[in-house]
Each structure stands twice: as C-alpha cells, then as structure tokens.
Coordinates of C-alpha atoms in Angstrom, one line a residue:
X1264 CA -215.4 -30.0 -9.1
X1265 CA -215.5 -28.1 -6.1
X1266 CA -213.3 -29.1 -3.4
X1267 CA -214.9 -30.8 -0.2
X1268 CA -213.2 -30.8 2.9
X1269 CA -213.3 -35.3 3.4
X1270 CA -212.0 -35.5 -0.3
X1271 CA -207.9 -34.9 -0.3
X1272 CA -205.2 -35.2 -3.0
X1273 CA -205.9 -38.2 -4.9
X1274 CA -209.2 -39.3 -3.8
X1275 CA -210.9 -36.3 -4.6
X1276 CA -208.8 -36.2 -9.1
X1277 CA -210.4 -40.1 -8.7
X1278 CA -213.6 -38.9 -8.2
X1279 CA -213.4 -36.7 -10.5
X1280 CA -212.3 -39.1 -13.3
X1281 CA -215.2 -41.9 -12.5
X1282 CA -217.8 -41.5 -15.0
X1283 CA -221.8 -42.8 -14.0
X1284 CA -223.7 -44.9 -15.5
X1285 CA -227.5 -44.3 -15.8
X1286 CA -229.5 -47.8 -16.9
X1287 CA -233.3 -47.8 -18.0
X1288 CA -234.6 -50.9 -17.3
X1289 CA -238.0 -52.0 -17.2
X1290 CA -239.3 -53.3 -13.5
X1291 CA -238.8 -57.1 -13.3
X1292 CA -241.1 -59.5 -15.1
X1293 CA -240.4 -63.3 -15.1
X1294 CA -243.2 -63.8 -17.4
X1295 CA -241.2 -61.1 -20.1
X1296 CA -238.2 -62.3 -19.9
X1297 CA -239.3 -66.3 -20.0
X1298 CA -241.2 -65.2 -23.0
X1299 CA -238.4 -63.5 -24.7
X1300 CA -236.8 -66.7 -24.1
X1301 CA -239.4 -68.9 -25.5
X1302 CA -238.8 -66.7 -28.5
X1303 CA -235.5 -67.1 -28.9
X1304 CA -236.3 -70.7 -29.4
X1305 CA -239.5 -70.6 -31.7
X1306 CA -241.9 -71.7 -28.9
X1307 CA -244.5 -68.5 -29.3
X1308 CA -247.0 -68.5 -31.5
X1309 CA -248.1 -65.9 -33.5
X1310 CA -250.5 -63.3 -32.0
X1311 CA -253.2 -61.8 -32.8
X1312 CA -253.0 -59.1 -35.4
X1313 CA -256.1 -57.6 -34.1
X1314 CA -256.5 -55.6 -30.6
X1315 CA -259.2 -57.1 -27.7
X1316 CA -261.1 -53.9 -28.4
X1317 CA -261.2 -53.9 -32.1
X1318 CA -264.0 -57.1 -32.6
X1319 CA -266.2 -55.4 -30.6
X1320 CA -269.2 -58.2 -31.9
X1321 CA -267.1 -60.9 -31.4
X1322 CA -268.4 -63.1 -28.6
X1323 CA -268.1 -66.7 -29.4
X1324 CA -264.6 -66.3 -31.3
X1325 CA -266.1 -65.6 -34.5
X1326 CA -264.1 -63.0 -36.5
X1327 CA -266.2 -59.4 -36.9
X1328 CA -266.6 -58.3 -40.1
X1329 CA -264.5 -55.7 -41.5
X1330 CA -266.2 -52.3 -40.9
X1331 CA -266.6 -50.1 -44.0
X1332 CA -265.1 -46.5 -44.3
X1333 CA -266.6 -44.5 -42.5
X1334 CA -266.7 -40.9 -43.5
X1335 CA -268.0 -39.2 -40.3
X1336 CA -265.4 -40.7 -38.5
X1337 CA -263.0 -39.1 -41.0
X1338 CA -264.5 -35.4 -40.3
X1339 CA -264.8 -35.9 -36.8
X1340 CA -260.8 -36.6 -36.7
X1341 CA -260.4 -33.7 -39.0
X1342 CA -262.6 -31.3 -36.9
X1343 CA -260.4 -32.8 -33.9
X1344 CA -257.4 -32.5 -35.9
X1345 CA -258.7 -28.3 -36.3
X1346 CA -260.8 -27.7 -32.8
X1347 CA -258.5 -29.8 -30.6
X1348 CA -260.4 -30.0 -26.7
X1349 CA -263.0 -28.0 -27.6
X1350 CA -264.2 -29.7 -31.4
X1351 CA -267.1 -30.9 -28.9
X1352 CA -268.2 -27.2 -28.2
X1353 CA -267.8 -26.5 -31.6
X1354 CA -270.0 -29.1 -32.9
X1355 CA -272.6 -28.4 -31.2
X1356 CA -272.4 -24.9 -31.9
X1357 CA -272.5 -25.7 -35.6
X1358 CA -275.5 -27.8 -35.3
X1359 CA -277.0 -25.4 -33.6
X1360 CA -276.4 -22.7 -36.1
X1361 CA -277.1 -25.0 -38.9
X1362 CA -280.9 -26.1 -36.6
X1363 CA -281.5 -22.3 -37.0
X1364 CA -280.7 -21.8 -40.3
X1365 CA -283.1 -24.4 -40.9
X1366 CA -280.7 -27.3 -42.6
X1367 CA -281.5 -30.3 -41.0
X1368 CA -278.9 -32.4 -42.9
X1369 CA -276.2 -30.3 -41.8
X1370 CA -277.8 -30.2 -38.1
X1371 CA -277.9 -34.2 -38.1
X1372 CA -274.4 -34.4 -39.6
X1373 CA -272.9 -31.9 -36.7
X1374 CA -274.9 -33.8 -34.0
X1375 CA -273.5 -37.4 -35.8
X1376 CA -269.8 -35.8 -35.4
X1377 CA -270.6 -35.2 -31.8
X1378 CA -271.5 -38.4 -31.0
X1379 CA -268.5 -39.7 -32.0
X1380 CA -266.7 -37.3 -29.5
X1381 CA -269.1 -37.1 -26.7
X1382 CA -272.7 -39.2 -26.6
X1383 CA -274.2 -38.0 -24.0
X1384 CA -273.8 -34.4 -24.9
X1385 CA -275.1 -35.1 -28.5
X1386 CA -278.5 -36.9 -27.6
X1387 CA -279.1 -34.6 -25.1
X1388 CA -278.7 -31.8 -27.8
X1389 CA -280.7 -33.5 -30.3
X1390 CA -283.6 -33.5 -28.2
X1391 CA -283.4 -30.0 -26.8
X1392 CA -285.7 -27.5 -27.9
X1393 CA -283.1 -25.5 -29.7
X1394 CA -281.9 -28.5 -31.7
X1395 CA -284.9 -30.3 -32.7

C-alpha cells in the first residue's frame, strides 16, 4: 500500500491488515421480509403456477384452456434463434421472394412468422402490392 503522509507506523500496517466487506442486499421491503416470515410458519398459500399474462381469455376466473402446439411459433423461435434482430427483415424478404416465385403457401407461412415478431409490419406487407 502506498504510504500517505496522515498514516504513520502502526496505523497505516492496521490498515493494511483490515479486510472489506462488500454485502448485496436487496433495497428494503417489509412486505418481503413479513412474507418470508409468514413462510417460515406455513401461513402462505400456494401460488399460482400460471403467470398473469399466460390466461390471456381468462376474465371471470375461469381457467383458459391449454393452447395446442403450435408449430409457427416453433420456426419463428428457430428463425430467431438463426436471424437474431433482424429475423423480421428476413421474413419478409422470404415472403417476398417466395410472393414472386409464385408460392403462396410459403408467402403466407413467412408473413404468419412475421406476425409473430412484428404485426404491424406483417399486415402491412400482406396487403402491399408486392406481397399480395
């Protein structure tokens, strides 16, 4: 440690030899830490093993139904997983390749994949001149 001209003799090897702590701790939240009480003691019920957002039908406390598979949200994560920020660009321009190739089930399966990333941007390319 480099010598400072207030720290003499013992004061400044004492300094030296203190080690310091670091502590991450979340900010202070009476209603966490009364709840982490409460479950110490078994007074919390179970919760939900659903998210708010995943029963998007659910108004009146009914249970959704289960939603099938669904395979185009499969290949959209996969042309995602491939494309990254710009699988939206990409889309299109596969669905715009595939409009002038004439295949207009690979057009309406490009524009379905770019719904799923970016709605606005898909119906306005399905009703574009280029697309349609």
């Amino acid at each position: 440690m480099a010598s400072h001209p207030a720290l003499i003799g013992d004061a400044e090897t004492a300094l030296e030899s203190r080690t310091m702590s670091v502590r991450f701790a979340p900010a202070y939240n009476p209603a966490r830490i009364t709840g982490w009480q409460a479950g110490w003691r078994g007074l919390v019920c179970r919760a939900r093993a659903q998210a708010a957002n995943d029963n998007p039908g659910s108004t009146d406390g009914a249970e959704a139904p289960i939603r099938a598979f669904d395979p185009i949200l499969a290949e959209a994560l996969r042309h995602f997983a491939v494309h990254g920020l710009g699988a939206v660009d990409a889309a299109l321009d596969e669905a715009a390749s595939a409009a002038a190739s004439g295949d207009s089930n690979a057009k309406d399966h490009w524009l379905a994949i770019t719904h799923m990333f970016d709605r606005r941007r898909a119906v306005a390319a399905a009703v574009d001149s280029d697309l349609v």
